[in-house]
Coordinates of C-alpha atoms and ligand atoms in Angstrom, one line a residue:
X270 CA 0.0 0.0 0.0
X271 CA 1.1 3.7 -0.2
X272 CA 4.4 4.6 1.4
X273 CA 5.8 7.9 2.6
X274 CA 9.4 8.9 3.2
X275 CA 10.6 12.4 4.1
X276 CA 14.1 13.8 4.8
X277 CA 15.5 16.9 6.4
X278 CA 19.3 17.2 6.9
X279 CA 22.6 18.2 5.6
X280 CA 22.7 15.6 2.8
X281 CA 21.3 15.6 -0.7
X282 CA 17.7 14.4 -0.3
X283 CA 17.1 12.8 -3.7
X284 CA 19.3 9.7 -3.4
X285 CA 18.1 9.1 0.2
X286 CA 14.5 9.4 -0.8
X287 CA 14.9 7.1 -3.8
X288 CA 16.7 4.5 -1.8
X289 CA 14.2 4.6 1.1
X290 CA 11.3 4.4 -1.3
X291 CA 12.9 1.3 -2.7
X292 CA 12.7 -0.3 0.7
X293 CA 9.0 0.2 0.7
X294 CA 8.5 -1.5 -2.7
X295 CA 7.4 -4.7 -1.0
X296 CA 4.3 -3.0 0.2
X297 CA 2.9 -2.8 -3.3
X298 CA 2.4 0.4 -5.4
X299 CA 1.9 1.5 -8.9
X300 CA 3.5 5.0 -9.1
X301 CA 6.1 7.0 -7.2
X302 CA 7.2 10.5 -6.8
X303 CA 9.2 13.0 -4.8
X304 CA 9.4 16.8 -4.2
X305 CA 12.5 18.5 -3.0
X306 CA 13.0 22.1 -1.8
X307 CA 15.9 24.2 -3.0
X308 CA 16.4 27.8 -3.9
X309 CA 14.2 27.3 -6.9
X310 CA 10.9 26.4 -5.2
X311 CA 9.4 23.0 -5.0
X312 CA 10.9 20.6 -7.5
X313 CA 8.6 17.6 -8.3
X314 CA 9.4 14.4 -10.2
X315 CA 6.7 11.7 -10.5
X316 CA 6.2 8.6 -12.6
X317 CA 3.7 5.8 -13.0
X318 CA 5.2 2.3 -12.7
X319 CA 8.2 1.1 -10.8
X320 CA 10.5 3.3 -8.7
X321 CA 13.1 2.7 -11.3
X322 CA 11.0 4.9 -13.7
X323 CA 11.2 7.7 -11.1
X324 CA 14.9 7.1 -10.6
X325 CA 15.4 7.4 -14.4
X326 CA 13.4 10.7 -14.5
X327 CA 15.6 12.0 -11.6
X328 CA 18.8 10.9 -13.4
X329 CA 17.6 12.7 -16.5
X330 CA 16.8 15.9 -14.5
X331 CA 18.3 15.7 -11.0
X332 CA 17.0 17.8 -8.2
X333 CA 19.4 19.1 -5.6
X334 CA 18.1 20.1 -2.1
X335 CA 18.4 19.1 1.5
X336 CA 14.8 18.4 2.4
X337 CA 12.0 16.6 0.6
X338 CA 9.1 14.3 0.7
X339 CA 8.4 11.2 -1.4
X340 CA 5.7 8.6 -2.0
X341 CA 4.8 5.3 -3.5
X342 CA 1.1 5.2 -4.5
X343 CA -1.3 2.4 -4.6
X344 CA -4.2 3.8 -6.6
X345 CA -7.5 4.3 -5.0
X346 CA -8.9 7.5 -6.5
X347 CA -7.8 7.7 -10.1
X348 CA -5.7 5.5 -12.3
X349 CA -2.0 4.9 -11.7
X350 CA -0.8 7.7 -14.0
X351 CA 2.0 10.3 -13.7
X352 CA -0.6 13.0 -13.0
X353 CA -2.2 11.1 -10.2
X354 CA 1.1 10.1 -8.6
X355 CA 2.1 12.0 -5.4
X356 CA 3.3 14.6 -4.4
X357 CA 0.5 17.0 -5.3
X358 CA 0.9 20.8 -5.3
X359 CA -1.5 23.4 -3.9
X360 CA -2.8 26.3 -6.0
X361 CA 0.2 28.4 -5.4
X362 CA 2.6 25.7 -6.5
X363 CA 4.7 26.4 -3.4
X364 CA 3.3 23.6 -1.2
X365 CA 3.7 19.9 -1.9
X366 CA 2.0 17.1 -0.1
X367 CA 2.1 13.2 0.0
X368 CA -0.7 11.2 1.6
X369 CA -1.5 7.7 2.6
X370 CA -5.2 6.9 3.3
X371 CA -8.5 8.0 1.9
X372 CA -10.2 11.4 2.1
X373 CA -13.8 10.4 2.4
X374 CA -15.4 13.9 1.9
X375 CA -13.0 14.9 -0.9
X376 CA -15.8 15.5 -3.4
X377 CA -17.5 17.9 -1.2
X378 CA -14.2 19.7 -0.5
X379 CA -13.4 19.7 -4.2
X380 CA -16.7 21.3 -5.0
X381 CA -16.1 24.0 -2.5
X382 CA -12.6 24.7 -3.6
X383 CA -13.6 24.6 -7.3
X384 CA -16.2 27.3 -6.6
X385 CA -13.5 29.4 -5.1
X386 CA -11.5 29.1 -8.3
X387 CA -9.2 26.2 -7.7
X388 CA -8.1 24.1 -10.7
X389 CA -7.0 20.5 -10.3
X390 CA -4.5 18.5 -12.3
X391 CA -5.4 15.0 -11.1
X392 CA -8.3 12.7 -10.1
X393 CA -7.0 12.2 -6.6
X394 CA -8.4 12.9 -3.2
X395 CA -4.9 13.9 -2.2
X396 CA -4.7 16.9 -4.5
X397 CA -7.8 18.3 -2.8
X398 CA -6.0 18.0 0.5
X399 CA -3.0 19.8 -0.9
X400 CA -5.2 22.6 -2.1
X401 CA -7.0 22.8 1.2
X402 CA -3.8 23.0 3.2
X403 CA -2.5 25.6 0.8
X404 CA -5.7 27.6 1.2
X405 CA -5.4 27.5 5.0
X406 CA -1.7 28.5 4.7
X407 CA -2.5 31.6 2.5
X408 CA -5.3 32.7 4.9
X409 CA -3.1 32.2 8.1
X410 CA -1.6 35.3 9.7
X411 CA 1.0 33.4 11.7
X412 CA 4.7 33.7 10.9
X413 CA 7.4 31.1 10.2
X414 CA 6.9 27.4 10.7
X415 CA 3.8 27.9 12.8
X416 CA 2.0 29.1 9.7
X417 CA 2.4 25.7 8.0
X418 CA 1.7 23.7 11.1
X419 CA -1.5 25.6 11.8
X420 CA -2.5 25.3 8.1
X421 CA -2.3 21.5 8.4
X422 CA -4.2 21.5 11.7
X423 CA -6.9 23.7 10.3
X424 CA -7.3 21.7 7.1
X425 CA -7.4 18.4 8.9
X426 CA -10.3 19.6 10.9
X427 CA -12.3 19.8 7.7
X428 CA -11.3 16.4 6.5
X429 CA -13.0 13.0 7.1
X430 CA -11.1 9.8 6.5
X431 CA -7.7 8.2 7.2
X432 CA -4.4 9.9 6.6
X433 CA -0.7 9.9 7.1
X434 CA 0.7 13.0 5.4
X435 CA 4.0 14.9 4.8
X436 CA 4.0 18.5 3.6
X437 CA 6.7 21.0 2.6
X438 CA 6.5 24.6 1.5
X439 CA 9.1 26.5 -0.5
X440 CA 8.8 29.5 1.9
X441 CA 10.0 27.2 4.7
X442 CA 13.0 25.3 3.5
X443 CA 14.3 22.8 6.1
X444 CA 10.9 22.0 7.5
X445 CA 8.7 19.0 6.9
X446 CA 5.3 18.8 8.6
X447 CA 3.8 15.4 9.1
X448 CA 0.4 14.3 10.6
X449 CA -1.4 11.0 11.1
X450 CA -4.9 9.9 11.6
X451 CA -5.4 6.2 11.1
X452 CA -2.3 5.7 8.8
X453 CA 1.0 4.9 10.6
X454 CA 3.8 7.4 10.5
X455 CA 7.2 7.2 12.4
X456 CA 9.9 9.8 12.9
X457 CA 13.4 8.4 12.2
X458 CA 15.8 10.2 14.5
X459 CA 19.3 10.7 13.0
X460 CA 22.4 12.6 13.9
X461 CA 21.8 16.1 12.6
X462 CA 19.2 14.8 10.2
X463 CA 15.6 13.5 10.6
X464 CA 13.3 11.3 8.6
X465 CA 9.6 10.6 8.5
X466 CA 8.3 7.3 7.1
X467 CA 5.1 5.3 7.0
X468 CA 7.1 2.1 7.7
X469 CA 10.3 1.6 9.7
X470 CA 11.7 -0.6 6.8
X471 CA 12.4 2.6 4.9
X472 CA 14.8 3.8 7.5
X473 CA 16.9 0.7 7.9
X474 CA 20.3 2.0 6.7
X475 CA 19.8 5.5 8.2
X476 CA 18.7 5.1 11.8
X477 CA 17.3 2.5 14.2
X478 CA 15.9 5.2 16.5
X479 CA 12.3 6.0 16.0
X480 CA 9.4 7.8 17.5
X481 CA 6.0 6.3 16.7
X482 CA 3.5 9.1 16.1
X483 CA 0.2 8.6 17.9
X484 CA -3.0 9.0 16.2
X485 CA -4.0 12.6 15.5
X486 CA -0.5 14.0 16.3
X487 CA 1.3 16.5 14.1
X488 CA 5.1 16.8 13.9
X489 CA 7.3 19.6 12.7
X490 CA 10.6 18.1 11.5
X491 CA 13.9 19.9 11.2
X492 CA 17.4 18.6 10.6
X493 CA 18.4 19.1 14.3
X494 CA 15.1 18.8 16.1
X495 CA 11.4 17.8 15.9
X496 CA 8.4 18.8 17.9
X497 CA 5.3 16.6 18.2
X498 CA 2.0 18.2 19.1
X499 CA -1.5 17.0 20.0
X500 CA -4.4 17.9 17.7
X501 CA -5.1 20.8 20.0
X502 CA -1.5 22.1 19.7
X503 CA -0.2 20.9 23.1
X504 CA 3.4 19.6 23.1
X505 CA 3.2 15.8 23.2
X506 CA 5.5 13.5 25.1
X507 CA 7.7 11.4 22.8
X508 CA 9.5 8.2 23.4
X509 CA 12.5 7.3 21.2
X510 CA 12.6 3.6 20.7
X511 CA 15.3 1.4 19.2
X512 CA 14.2 -1.0 16.5
X513 CA 15.9 -3.9 14.8
X514 CA 17.4 -3.2 11.5
X515 CA 15.1 -3.8 8.6
X516 CA 15.4 -6.3 5.8
X517 CA 17.1 -5.4 2.5
X518 CA 16.8 -7.1 -0.9
X519 CA 20.2 -8.8 -0.3
X520 CA 18.6 -10.5 2.7
X521 CA 17.0 -12.9 0.4
X522 CA 20.1 -15.1 0.9
X523 CA 20.3 -17.9 -1.6
X524 CA 16.6 -17.6 -2.5
X525 CA 15.4 -15.8 -5.6
X526 CA 12.3 -14.4 -3.9
X527 CA 11.3 -13.3 -0.4
X528 CA 8.3 -15.6 -0.7
X529 CA 10.5 -18.7 -1.1
X530 CA 12.8 -17.4 1.6
X531 CA 9.9 -17.0 4.0
X532 CA 8.5 -20.4 3.2
X533 CA 11.9 -21.9 4.1
X534 CA 12.1 -19.9 7.3
X535 CA 9.1 -21.7 8.7
X536 CA 11.0 -24.3 10.7
X537 CA 12.6 -21.4 12.6
X538 CA 9.5 -19.1 12.8
X539 CA 7.3 -21.9 14.0
X540 CA 9.8 -22.6 16.7
X541 CA 9.9 -18.9 17.6
X542 CA 6.1 -18.9 17.9
X543 CA 6.2 -21.5 20.7
X544 CA 9.7 -20.9 22.1
X545 CA 9.5 -20.3 25.9
X546 CA 5.7 -20.8 25.8
X547 CA 5.5 -24.6 26.4
X548 CA 5.0 -25.8 30.0
X549 CA 5.9 -29.5 30.0
X550 CA 5.3 -29.9 33.7
X551 CA 1.7 -28.8 33.5
X552 CA 1.2 -30.0 29.9
X553 CA 0.0 -26.5 29.0
X554 CA 1.1 -23.2 27.4
X555 CA 2.3 -20.0 29.0
X556 CA 1.1 -16.8 27.4
X557 CA 1.9 -14.0 29.8
X558 CA 1.2 -11.3 27.2
X559 CA -2.5 -12.0 27.3
X560 CA -2.6 -9.9 30.5
X561 CA -5.3 -12.2 31.9
X562 CA -5.3 -14.2 35.1
X563 CA -6.3 -17.9 35.2
X564 CA -9.5 -16.8 36.7
X565 CA -10.2 -14.3 33.8
X566 CA -9.4 -17.1 31.3
X567 CA -11.8 -19.5 33.0
X568 CA -14.6 -17.0 32.8
X569 CA -14.3 -16.8 29.0
X570 CA -17.4 -18.4 27.5
X571 CA -17.0 -17.4 23.9
X572 CA -14.3 -16.3 21.6
X573 CA -14.5 -14.0 18.5
X574 CA -11.7 -13.9 16.0
X575 CA -11.3 -11.0 13.6
X576 CA -8.9 -10.7 10.7
X577 CA -8.6 -10.4 6.9
X578 CA -7.3 -12.7 4.2
X579 CA -4.7 -15.1 5.5
X580 CA -5.0 -13.9 9.1
X581 CA -8.7 -14.8 9.0
X582 CA -7.9 -18.2 7.7
X583 CA -5.5 -18.8 10.6
X584 CA -8.4 -17.7 12.9
X585 CA -10.6 -20.3 11.2
X586 CA -8.1 -23.0 12.0
X587 CA -8.0 -21.5 15.5
X588 CA -11.7 -21.9 15.8
X589 CA -11.4 -25.6 15.2
X590 CA -8.4 -25.9 17.7
X591 CA -10.0 -24.0 20.5
X592 CA -13.4 -25.6 20.1
X593 CA -11.8 -29.1 20.1
X594 CA -9.3 -28.5 22.9
X595 CA -11.1 -26.1 25.2
X596 CA -14.8 -26.7 24.1
X597 CA -15.3 -22.9 23.9
X598 CA -17.5 -21.8 21.0
X599 CA -15.6 -19.6 18.6
X600 CA -16.9 -17.2 16.0
X601 CA -14.7 -15.9 13.2
X602 CA -15.6 -13.0 11.0
X603 CA -14.0 -10.9 8.3
X604 CA -13.0 -7.8 10.2
X605 CA -14.5 -5.6 7.5
X606 CA -17.9 -7.2 8.0
X607 CA -17.8 -7.1 11.8
X608 CA -17.0 -3.4 12.0
X609 CA -20.2 -2.4 10.2
X610 CA -22.5 -5.3 11.1
X611 CA -24.9 -5.8 14.0
X612 CA -23.5 -9.2 15.0
X613 CA -24.9 -9.9 18.5
X614 CA -22.0 -10.9 20.8
X615 CA -22.3 -12.9 24.1
X616 CA -21.2 -10.7 27.0
X617 CA -18.5 -13.1 28.2
X618 CA -16.7 -13.0 24.9
X619 CA -13.0 -12.5 24.4
X620 CA -11.9 -11.0 21.1
X621 CA -8.8 -11.7 19.1
X622 CA -7.6 -9.4 16.3
X623 CA -5.2 -11.3 14.1
X624 CA -2.8 -9.3 11.9
X625 CA 0.7 -9.8 10.7
X626 CA 1.3 -6.1 9.9
X627 CA -0.8 -4.9 12.8
X628 CA -1.9 -2.0 10.5
X629 CA -4.7 -3.5 8.4
X630 CA -7.4 -0.8 8.4
X631 CA -10.3 -3.2 8.5
X632 CA -8.9 -5.2 11.4
X633 CA -8.0 -2.1 13.3
X634 CA -11.5 -0.7 12.7
X635 CA -13.0 -4.0 14.0
X636 CA -10.8 -4.0 17.0
X637 CA -11.9 -0.5 17.9
X638 CA -15.5 -1.4 17.4
X639 CA -15.2 -4.4 19.7
X640 CA -13.5 -2.3 22.3
X641 CA -16.1 0.4 21.9
X642 CA -18.7 -2.2 22.8
X643 CA -16.8 -2.9 25.9
X644 CA -15.1 -6.2 25.0
X645 CA -11.6 -7.1 26.0
X646 CA -9.7 -7.4 22.7
X647 CA -6.3 -9.2 22.3
X648 CA -3.9 -8.9 19.4
X649 CA -2.0 -11.6 17.5
X650 CA 0.5 -9.6 15.6
X651 CA 4.0 -9.8 14.1
X652 CA 4.9 -6.2 14.0
X653 CA 5.4 -5.2 17.7
X654 CA 5.2 -1.5 17.2
X655 CA 2.1 -1.6 15.1
X656 CA -1.2 0.2 15.9
X657 CA -3.1 -3.1 16.5
X658 CA -0.4 -4.3 18.9
X659 CA -0.5 -1.0 20.8
X660 CA -4.3 -0.7 20.9
X661 CA -5.0 -4.3 22.0
X662 CA -5.5 -5.1 25.7
X663 CA -2.8 -7.7 25.5
X664 CA -1.9 -10.4 23.1
X665 CA 0.7 -12.7 21.6
X666 CA 3.5 -11.7 19.3
X667 CA 4.4 -14.1 16.5
X668 CA 8.2 -13.3 16.5
X669 CA 8.3 -14.4 12.8
X670 CA 10.7 -11.5 11.7
X671 CA 9.8 -9.2 8.8
X672 CA 7.5 -10.7 6.2
X673 CA 8.3 -9.0 2.9
X674 CA 6.6 -11.1 0.2
X675 CA 3.1 -9.8 -0.3
X676 CA 1.8 -13.4 0.0
X677 CA 1.6 -14.2 3.7
X678 CA 3.3 -17.5 4.4
X679 CA 5.4 -17.8 7.6
X680 CA 3.0 -15.4 9.4
X681 CA 0.2 -17.9 8.8
X682 CA 1.9 -20.9 10.4
X683 CA 3.0 -18.8 13.3
X684 CA -0.6 -17.6 13.8
X685 CA -1.8 -21.2 13.8
X686 CA 0.9 -22.2 16.3
X687 CA -0.4 -19.4 18.6
X688 CA -4.0 -20.6 18.3
X689 CA -2.7 -24.1 19.2
X690 CA -1.1 -22.7 22.3
X691 CA -4.3 -20.8 23.1
X692 CA -6.4 -23.9 22.7
X693 CA -4.0 -25.8 24.9
X694 CA -4.0 -23.1 27.6
X695 CA -7.8 -22.7 27.7
X696 CA -8.3 -26.5 27.4
X697 CA -6.0 -27.3 30.3
X698 CA -8.0 -24.9 32.4
X699 CA -11.1 -26.9 31.5
X700 CA -11.5 -30.5 30.6
X701 CA -8.4 -31.3 28.5
X702 CA -6.4 -34.1 30.1
X703 CA -2.7 -33.7 30.8
X704 CA -2.0 -36.7 28.6
X705 CA -3.8 -35.0 25.6
X706 CA -2.1 -31.7 26.4
X707 CA 1.3 -33.5 26.4
X708 CA 0.6 -35.0 23.0
X709 CA 0.0 -31.5 21.6
X710 CA 3.2 -30.2 23.2
X711 CA 5.2 -33.1 21.8
X712 CA 3.8 -32.6 18.3
X713 CA 4.7 -28.9 18.4
X714 CA 8.2 -29.7 19.5
X715 CA 8.7 -32.0 16.5
X716 CA 7.3 -29.5 14.0
X717 CA 10.5 -27.6 13.1
X718 CA 12.3 -30.8 12.1
X719 CA 9.2 -32.1 10.2
X720 CA 9.0 -28.8 8.3
X721 CA 12.7 -29.1 7.3
X722 CA 11.9 -32.6 6.0
X723 CA 8.9 -31.4 4.1
X724 CA 10.8 -28.6 2.5
X725 CA 12.9 -31.3 0.8
X726 CA 9.9 -32.1 -1.3
X727 CA 10.2 -28.7 -3.1
X728 CA 11.6 -30.2 -6.3
X729 CA 8.7 -32.6 -6.8
X730 CA 6.2 -29.8 -6.1
X731 CA 8.1 -27.7 -8.7
X732 CA 7.6 -30.5 -11.3
X733 CA 3.9 -30.6 -10.5
X734 CA 3.8 -26.8 -11.0
X735 CA 5.4 -27.1 -14.4
X736 CA 2.8 -29.7 -15.4
X737 CA -0.2 -27.8 -14.2
X738 CA 0.8 -24.2 -14.9
X739 CA -1.6 -23.9 -17.9
X740 CA -4.6 -24.4 -15.7
X741 CA -7.1 -21.6 -15.9
X742 CA -9.0 -22.5 -12.7
X743 CA -8.3 -24.7 -9.7
X744 CA -10.3 -26.1 -6.7
X745 CA -8.8 -26.5 -3.2
X746 CA -10.7 -28.9 -1.0
X747 CA -10.3 -29.9 2.7
X748 CA -12.5 -30.7 5.7
X749 CA -12.7 -29.4 9.3
X750 CA -9.4 -27.7 10.2
X751 CA -8.1 -28.4 6.7
X752 CA -11.0 -26.4 5.1
X753 CA -9.3 -23.1 6.0
X754 CA -6.1 -24.7 4.7
X755 CA -7.9 -25.2 1.4
X756 CA -9.1 -21.6 1.5
X757 CA -5.5 -20.5 2.2
X758 CA -4.1 -22.6 -0.6
X759 CA -6.6 -21.1 -3.0
X760 CA -5.8 -17.5 -1.8
X761 CA -2.1 -18.1 -2.3
X762 CA -2.7 -19.5 -5.8
X763 CA -4.9 -16.5 -6.8
X764 CA -2.5 -13.9 -5.4
X765 CA 0.7 -15.0 -6.9
X766 CA -0.3 -16.7 -10.2
X767 CA -3.6 -14.9 -11.1
X768 CA -5.2 -18.3 -11.7
X769 CA -8.7 -18.4 -10.6
X770 CA -8.9 -20.7 -7.5
X771 CA -11.6 -21.5 -5.0
X772 CA -11.5 -23.2 -1.6
X773 CA -14.4 -25.4 -0.4
X774 CA -15.1 -28.0 2.2
X775 CA -14.6 -31.3 0.2
X776 CA -18.2 -32.4 1.0
X777 CA -19.6 -29.2 -0.7
X778 CA -18.5 -30.6 -4.1
X779 CA -21.7 -32.4 -4.7
X780 CA -23.7 -29.3 -3.8
X781 CA -22.7 -27.4 -6.9
X782 CA -19.0 -27.1 -7.3
X783 CA -18.7 -30.5 -8.9
X784 CA -20.1 -28.9 -12.1
X785 CA -16.7 -27.3 -12.6
X786 CA -14.8 -30.5 -12.7
X787 CA -13.3 -31.5 -16.0
X788 CA -9.9 -32.6 -17.2
X789 CA -8.7 -29.0 -17.5
X790 CA -9.5 -28.2 -13.9
X791 CA -7.1 -29.6 -11.3
X792 CA -8.4 -30.1 -7.7
X793 CA -6.0 -30.0 -4.8
X794 CA -7.4 -32.2 -2.1
X795 CA -6.1 -32.3 1.5
X796 CA -6.4 -35.9 2.5
X797 CA -4.1 -36.6 5.4
X798 CA -5.3 -39.5 7.6
X799 CA -7.7 -38.0 10.2
X800 CA -11.3 -38.5 11.3
X801 CA -12.6 -37.5 7.8
X802 CA -10.0 -39.4 5.8
X803 CA -12.5 -41.9 4.3
X804 CA -14.8 -39.1 3.4
X805 CA -12.0 -37.3 1.6
X806 CA -11.2 -40.5 -0.3
X807 CA -14.8 -40.5 -1.4
X808 CA -14.4 -36.9 -2.7
X809 CA -11.2 -37.9 -4.5
X810 CA -13.0 -40.7 -6.3
X811 CA -15.9 -38.5 -7.3
X812 CA -13.5 -36.1 -8.9
X813 CA -11.6 -38.8 -10.7
X814 CA -14.8 -40.4 -11.9
X815 CA -15.5 -37.1 -13.7
X816 CA -12.1 -36.9 -15.3
X817 CA -10.7 -34.2 -13.0
X818 CA -7.0 -34.3 -12.2
X819 CA -6.3 -34.5 -8.4
X820 CA -3.2 -33.3 -6.6
X821 CA -3.5 -34.7 -3.0
X822 CA -1.8 -33.6 0.2
X823 CA -1.2 -36.9 1.9
X824 CA 1.0 -38.7 4.4
X825 CA 4.2 -40.0 2.8
X826 CA 3.2 -43.7 3.4
X827 CA -0.4 -43.5 2.2
X828 CA -0.6 -46.0 -0.6
X829 CA -4.4 -45.5 -1.1
X830 CA -4.1 -41.9 -1.9
X831 CA -1.0 -42.5 -4.0
X832 CA -3.0 -45.1 -6.0
X833 CA -5.8 -42.7 -6.8
X834 CA -4.3 -39.2 -7.1
X835 CA -2.4 -37.9 -10.1
X836 CA 0.1 -36.1 -7.9
X837 CA 0.8 -36.5 -4.2
X838 CA 2.3 -33.8 -2.1
X839 CA 3.8 -35.8 0.7
X840 CA 3.7 -34.5 4.3
X841 CA 5.1 -36.0 7.5
X842 CA 2.5 -37.4 10.0
X843 CA 1.8 -35.5 13.2
X844 CA -1.0 -35.0 15.7
X845 CA -4.3 -34.5 13.8
X846 CA -4.7 -31.0 15.4
X847 CA -1.2 -29.9 14.4
X848 CA -1.3 -31.4 10.9
X849 CA -2.8 -28.3 9.2
X850 CA 0.5 -26.5 9.9
X851 CA 2.3 -29.0 7.8
X852 CA -0.4 -29.4 5.2
X853 CA -0.3 -25.7 4.2
X854 CA 3.4 -25.7 3.3
X855 CA 3.1 -27.7 0.1
X856 CA 0.3 -25.4 -1.0
X857 CA 2.5 -22.4 -0.4
X858 CA 5.3 -24.0 -2.4
X859 CA 2.9 -25.1 -5.2
X860 CA 1.6 -21.6 -5.7
X861 CA 5.2 -20.2 -5.5
X862 CA 6.5 -22.6 -8.2
X863 CA 3.4 -22.0 -10.4
X864 CA 4.0 -18.3 -10.2
X865 CA 7.7 -18.6 -11.1
X866 CA 6.8 -21.0 -14.0
X867 CA 4.3 -18.4 -15.2
X868 CA 6.8 -15.6 -14.9
X869 CA 4.8 -13.7 -12.3
X870 CA 6.2 -10.9 -10.1
X871 CA 6.1 -13.3 -7.1
X872 CA 7.0 -10.9 -4.3
X873 CA 4.9 -8.0 -5.6
X874 CA 1.9 -9.4 -7.4
X875 CA -0.2 -7.0 -9.4
X876 CA -2.8 -4.9 -7.7
X877 CA -1.8 -6.1 -4.2
X878 CA -0.4 -4.4 -1.2
X879 CA 1.4 -6.0 1.7
X880 CA -0.3 -4.0 4.3
X881 CA -3.8 -2.8 3.5
X882 CA -4.0 0.5 5.4
X883 CA -7.2 1.8 3.6
X884 CA -10.7 0.4 3.8
Ligands
LIG1124 O1 -1.2 -7.7 7.9 P1 -2.5 -8.6 8.0 O2 -2.2 -9.9 8.5 O3 -3.6 -7.9 8.8 O4 -3.0 -8.7 6.5 C1 -4.2 -9.3 6.3 C2 -4.4 -9.6 4.8 O5 -4.4 -8.4 4.0 C3 -3.3 -10.5 4.3 O6 -3.2 -11.7 5.0 C4 -3.5 -10.8 2.8 O7 -4.6 -11.6 2.6 C5 -2.2 -11.5 2.2 N1 -1.8 -10.9 1.0 C6 -2.4 -12.9 2.0 O8 -1.3 -13.5 1.4

């Protein structure tokens, strides 16, 4: 999704901004631009397409200057053209602004500004905001930097929607004003230079000291200082935090793509998700971050899991785990549906918001809605400094390390491990026996080695990908806890290959989906030996009887499936409740290899953003 970087300091801004924008590429974007202040007013360069296009434009016509703002845009209002790329100028041409988020009342504001004589050069909501701030600036009587800060404050009072912005004005060189409402923004604190960014990844080579702006705050950034103020203009307290250095393209190691690297990291990330959290003596899990006493946990009568995309699929596996282990009824819902719906919720419900990035707008909105209704809401996040992590009443971190590939892989398996721990903890406080609890602990402990063994199957999965890459449509089928794994397999396939794919419970085949089966439509069936194994074998035969190719996820020693399916993705055997974590990995690898075979942009699939910070 859109990215912001701004710089003020003694160095040439252009190379810094271009480099830092490049570090945000993973978020997904379709145009990029920058504006730099020098003695000749605001100099803007912007281009649709990759950052390399912008870099070329800057090489052809370099801009010198020591402060500037820049942006990667993921189109919402208006096509991804040069004109719609940010930064946008105000009517005077002296003020430039970049913006993440959506201005919901931009049409109304545009109408008002147009009546006052403003002319616009783009179709974006952002240009309206630039004109509005510019208008406030020209009407302000204040002097110096206060004039721009107050203009931003006054303009934002008139705006509805979400935003993270950075603004410069040619009358005020050496000043960048930033503000956030809903969209994240951090200050990068350097030595004699300062940065503003929507994502700490952008700052990796420049500083590891950051200040996370709180919602509604405004910052005035200079080379040697910065002041953060509340919406009412009071000086805000700031806390400088040290963060781990971010990931760079070279961190792909021997892997050609981040997606493959992250798939391969799962032996380690799964271990990180349970490290220090297993209690062998009590045959349970320890999750101190929940901030709930044993008594609180015993009082929980219902659980509600919110998330989007892959995070919701993990929650759906979590439902199965918690209901089986702890016998607590669990609802799962798309965060985007919950936040505007009327779903009645039992009063003794504990909420979980699941989000790798911790910045997904819909999940954040749903979390706020649950809290507004008075419920305790916990987060399951990877990004520890994220808004969801900070606004939750407690939670569990994934410790999976940065996930750069747009397709979520390692975050999913970490989330499922965390739900297993939750099921175990809640179960052991209820009727789950120590013996059963111990079986789960032992299965978790063996997982990393089993994942390493499974990853050795990559070459055979690659061969299957080559054989099926011409498919135009695919079905993914599984039952019970493997139904969300089927959904996840289909989502991965759609995202990175652009092949149409649907996930269904296997038994739903005969209720309509079977009409799609033909020899051109492969089905991926998850058929590891569990309580519904025979039922899955029945589905396999139904598909084969209609000429459909079947690629089955099955245990390595399963001769029955091997005899029926066209291709078998072999997985090690583990406890039935832990098996989905292994079953998803061949599906991740399959979509990865299909995407490579098809020549897709694996880490940055078209139209997608890593962190969806708009509704
Ligand atoms: O950062 P989050 O976990 O909140 O992201 C939620 C979804 O946007 C995300 O899982 C998305 O579906 C991925 N691209 C899936 O691979």
